[in-house]
Amino acid sequence: MKKGIKILVAILIVFILGILVYFFINERNSESNFNSNSGSNEGKKMLNPAEGLTLEEAVAKFDENFVYYLLYNIGASDLHSPPFSSAVPQIKFYINDDIYNAEIIDGQIKVNEGEIEGEDIIIRTTTEEAVKMVVDQNYVANSFSNGLSSIELVAGKLELASKGYLKIYDRLNS
């Protein structure tokens, strides 16, 4: 009986160590990856799509690049699939009448226009608010705390936590 318990404890320790190694590797990969819609930008400085534009000009030019830049600034590249799962983090954006979606695969943020099924969260805002958040990263929390933008949790709390959404939720609601 004692030998069986020792084996069970050893298996449990190996399992826990495996999970810790998985998260450690995943965290290091998300820190070293620098992502964009058009492939890897490793080593390049990310350009703000609103730089040099007036608010009105940026609103008129708003596209997936603005959504990507906003997601990157709030830490979406830190999101990951849960251990032993292929379910990737998915975010849906309602920006005025436009819909965008994002998937985070191996630390790479992929943004597209249109619907997505199985989103974990939904972010709602206006184009003007989104541009203000892109222009000033410190404005993000203000937009959400003042009710000008909102986040809706669609997936369950356990799934959201296992994909790393807690840091993002805290950033948006701080």
Coordinates of C-alpha atoms in Angstrom, one line a residue:
M1 CA 0.0 0.0 0.0
K2 CA 2.8 2.5 0.9
K3 CA 4.5 1.7 -2.4
G4 CA 1.4 2.6 -4.3
I5 CA 1.0 5.9 -2.5
K6 CA 4.7 6.8 -3.3
I7 CA 4.2 6.0 -6.9
L8 CA 1.0 8.1 -7.0
V9 CA 2.8 11.0 -5.3
A10 CA 5.7 10.7 -7.8
I11 CA 3.4 10.8 -10.8
L12 CA 1.6 13.8 -9.3
I13 CA 4.9 15.7 -8.8
V14 CA 6.0 14.9 -12.4
F15 CA 2.6 16.1 -13.7
I16 CA 2.8 19.4 -11.7
L17 CA 6.4 19.9 -12.8
G18 CA 5.3 19.3 -16.4
I19 CA 2.6 22.0 -16.1
L20 CA 5.1 24.4 -14.6
V21 CA 7.6 23.8 -17.4
Y22 CA 4.8 24.3 -20.0
F23 CA 3.9 27.7 -18.5
F24 CA 7.5 28.7 -18.1
I25 CA 8.3 27.9 -21.8
N26 CA 5.0 29.6 -22.9
E27 CA 5.7 32.7 -20.9
R28 CA 9.3 33.0 -22.3
N29 CA 8.0 32.5 -25.9
S30 CA 5.4 35.2 -25.5
E31 CA 8.0 37.6 -24.2
S32 CA 10.4 36.9 -27.1
N33 CA 7.8 37.0 -29.9
F34 CA 7.0 40.3 -31.5
N35 CA 4.0 39.8 -33.7
S36 CA 2.1 41.4 -36.5
N37 CA -0.6 40.6 -39.1
S38 CA 2.0 40.3 -41.8
G39 CA 4.4 38.0 -40.1
S40 CA 7.2 38.3 -37.6
N41 CA 8.6 41.7 -36.7
E42 CA 11.2 40.4 -34.4
G43 CA 13.8 43.0 -33.8
K44 CA 11.8 45.8 -35.4
K45 CA 10.1 48.7 -33.6
M46 CA 6.3 48.5 -33.8
L47 CA 4.9 51.6 -35.5
N48 CA 1.8 53.2 -34.1
P49 CA -0.7 53.4 -37.0
A50 CA -2.0 56.7 -35.6
E51 CA 1.4 58.4 -35.4
G52 CA 1.5 61.7 -37.2
L53 CA -2.3 61.7 -37.8
T54 CA -4.9 63.9 -36.4
L55 CA -7.8 62.2 -34.5
E56 CA -10.0 62.6 -37.5
E57 CA -7.5 61.2 -40.0
A58 CA -6.8 58.2 -37.7
V59 CA -10.6 57.5 -37.4
A60 CA -10.9 57.7 -41.2
K61 CA -8.0 55.2 -41.7
F62 CA -9.0 52.9 -38.9
D63 CA -8.4 49.2 -39.8
E64 CA -7.0 45.9 -38.5
N65 CA -3.6 47.5 -37.8
F66 CA -5.2 49.7 -35.2
V67 CA -6.9 46.7 -33.5
Y68 CA -3.6 44.8 -33.6
Y69 CA -1.7 47.7 -32.0
L70 CA -4.3 48.1 -29.3
L71 CA -4.2 44.4 -28.6
Y72 CA -0.5 44.3 -28.4
N73 CA -0.4 47.2 -26.0
I74 CA -2.8 45.6 -23.6
G75 CA -0.8 42.4 -23.6
A76 CA -2.8 40.1 -25.8
S77 CA 0.4 38.4 -27.0
D78 CA 0.7 36.9 -23.5
L79 CA -2.5 34.9 -24.0
H80 CA -2.1 31.2 -24.7
S81 CA -3.9 28.0 -25.2
P82 CA -4.7 26.1 -21.9
P83 CA -2.4 23.2 -21.1
F84 CA -3.2 20.1 -23.1
S85 CA -5.7 21.9 -25.3
S86 CA -5.8 23.3 -28.8
A87 CA -8.3 26.0 -27.9
V88 CA -6.8 29.4 -28.8
P89 CA -7.7 32.7 -27.3
Q90 CA -10.3 34.5 -29.4
I91 CA -11.5 38.1 -29.0
K92 CA -14.3 39.8 -30.9
F93 CA -14.5 43.6 -31.3
Y94 CA -17.5 45.7 -32.0
I95 CA -16.2 49.1 -33.1
N96 CA -19.1 51.2 -34.1
D97 CA -20.8 49.1 -36.8
D98 CA -17.6 47.3 -37.7
I99 CA -16.7 43.8 -36.3
Y100 CA -13.1 42.6 -35.9
N101 CA -11.8 39.4 -34.5
A102 CA -8.5 38.3 -33.1
E103 CA -6.9 34.9 -32.4
I104 CA -3.7 34.5 -30.5
I105 CA -1.7 31.5 -31.7
D106 CA 1.7 30.8 -30.0
G107 CA 2.0 34.4 -29.0
Q108 CA 1.1 35.7 -32.5
I109 CA -1.8 38.0 -32.7
K110 CA -3.9 37.5 -35.9
V111 CA -6.5 40.2 -36.5
N112 CA -9.2 40.0 -39.2
E113 CA -12.3 41.9 -40.1
G114 CA -15.6 40.0 -39.5
E115 CA -17.3 37.6 -37.1
I116 CA -15.6 34.7 -35.2
E117 CA -17.3 31.8 -33.4
G118 CA -16.3 30.8 -29.9
E119 CA -14.9 34.1 -28.7
D120 CA -13.7 34.3 -25.1
I121 CA -14.4 38.0 -24.7
I122 CA -16.1 40.8 -26.6
I123 CA -14.8 44.4 -26.5
R124 CA -17.2 47.2 -27.5
T125 CA -16.1 50.7 -28.2
T126 CA -16.3 53.5 -30.8
T127 CA -13.7 54.1 -33.5
E128 CA -12.8 57.4 -31.8
E129 CA -12.2 55.7 -28.5
A130 CA -10.1 53.0 -30.1
V131 CA -8.0 55.6 -31.8
K132 CA -7.5 57.5 -28.5
M133 CA -6.4 54.2 -26.9
V134 CA -3.9 53.6 -29.7
V135 CA -2.6 57.1 -29.4
D136 CA -2.2 57.0 -25.6
Q137 CA -1.7 53.6 -23.9
N138 CA -2.5 55.2 -20.5
Y139 CA -6.0 56.2 -21.9
V140 CA -7.1 52.5 -22.2
A141 CA -8.0 52.1 -18.5
N142 CA -9.8 55.5 -18.5
S143 CA -12.0 54.5 -21.5
F144 CA -13.1 51.3 -19.8
S145 CA -13.5 52.8 -16.3
N146 CA -15.6 55.7 -17.6
G147 CA -17.9 53.3 -19.5
L148 CA -16.9 54.6 -22.9
S149 CA -15.6 51.1 -23.8
S150 CA -16.7 47.7 -22.3
I151 CA -15.5 44.2 -22.0
E152 CA -17.9 41.2 -21.9
L153 CA -16.7 37.9 -20.6
V154 CA -18.2 35.2 -22.7
A155 CA -16.2 32.1 -21.7
G156 CA -16.2 30.7 -18.2
K157 CA -13.8 32.1 -15.6
L158 CA -11.8 28.9 -15.4
E159 CA -11.2 29.0 -19.2
L160 CA -10.4 32.7 -19.2
A161 CA -7.9 32.2 -16.4
S162 CA -6.3 29.2 -18.1
K163 CA -5.7 31.3 -21.3
G164 CA -4.2 34.2 -19.4
Y165 CA -7.0 36.8 -19.6
L166 CA -6.8 37.9 -16.0
K167 CA -3.9 40.3 -16.6
I168 CA -5.7 41.9 -19.5
Y169 CA -8.9 42.2 -17.6
D170 CA -7.0 43.8 -14.7
R171 CA -5.4 46.3 -17.1
L172 CA -8.7 47.2 -18.7
N173 CA -10.4 47.7 -15.4
S174 CA -7.6 49.3 -13.3

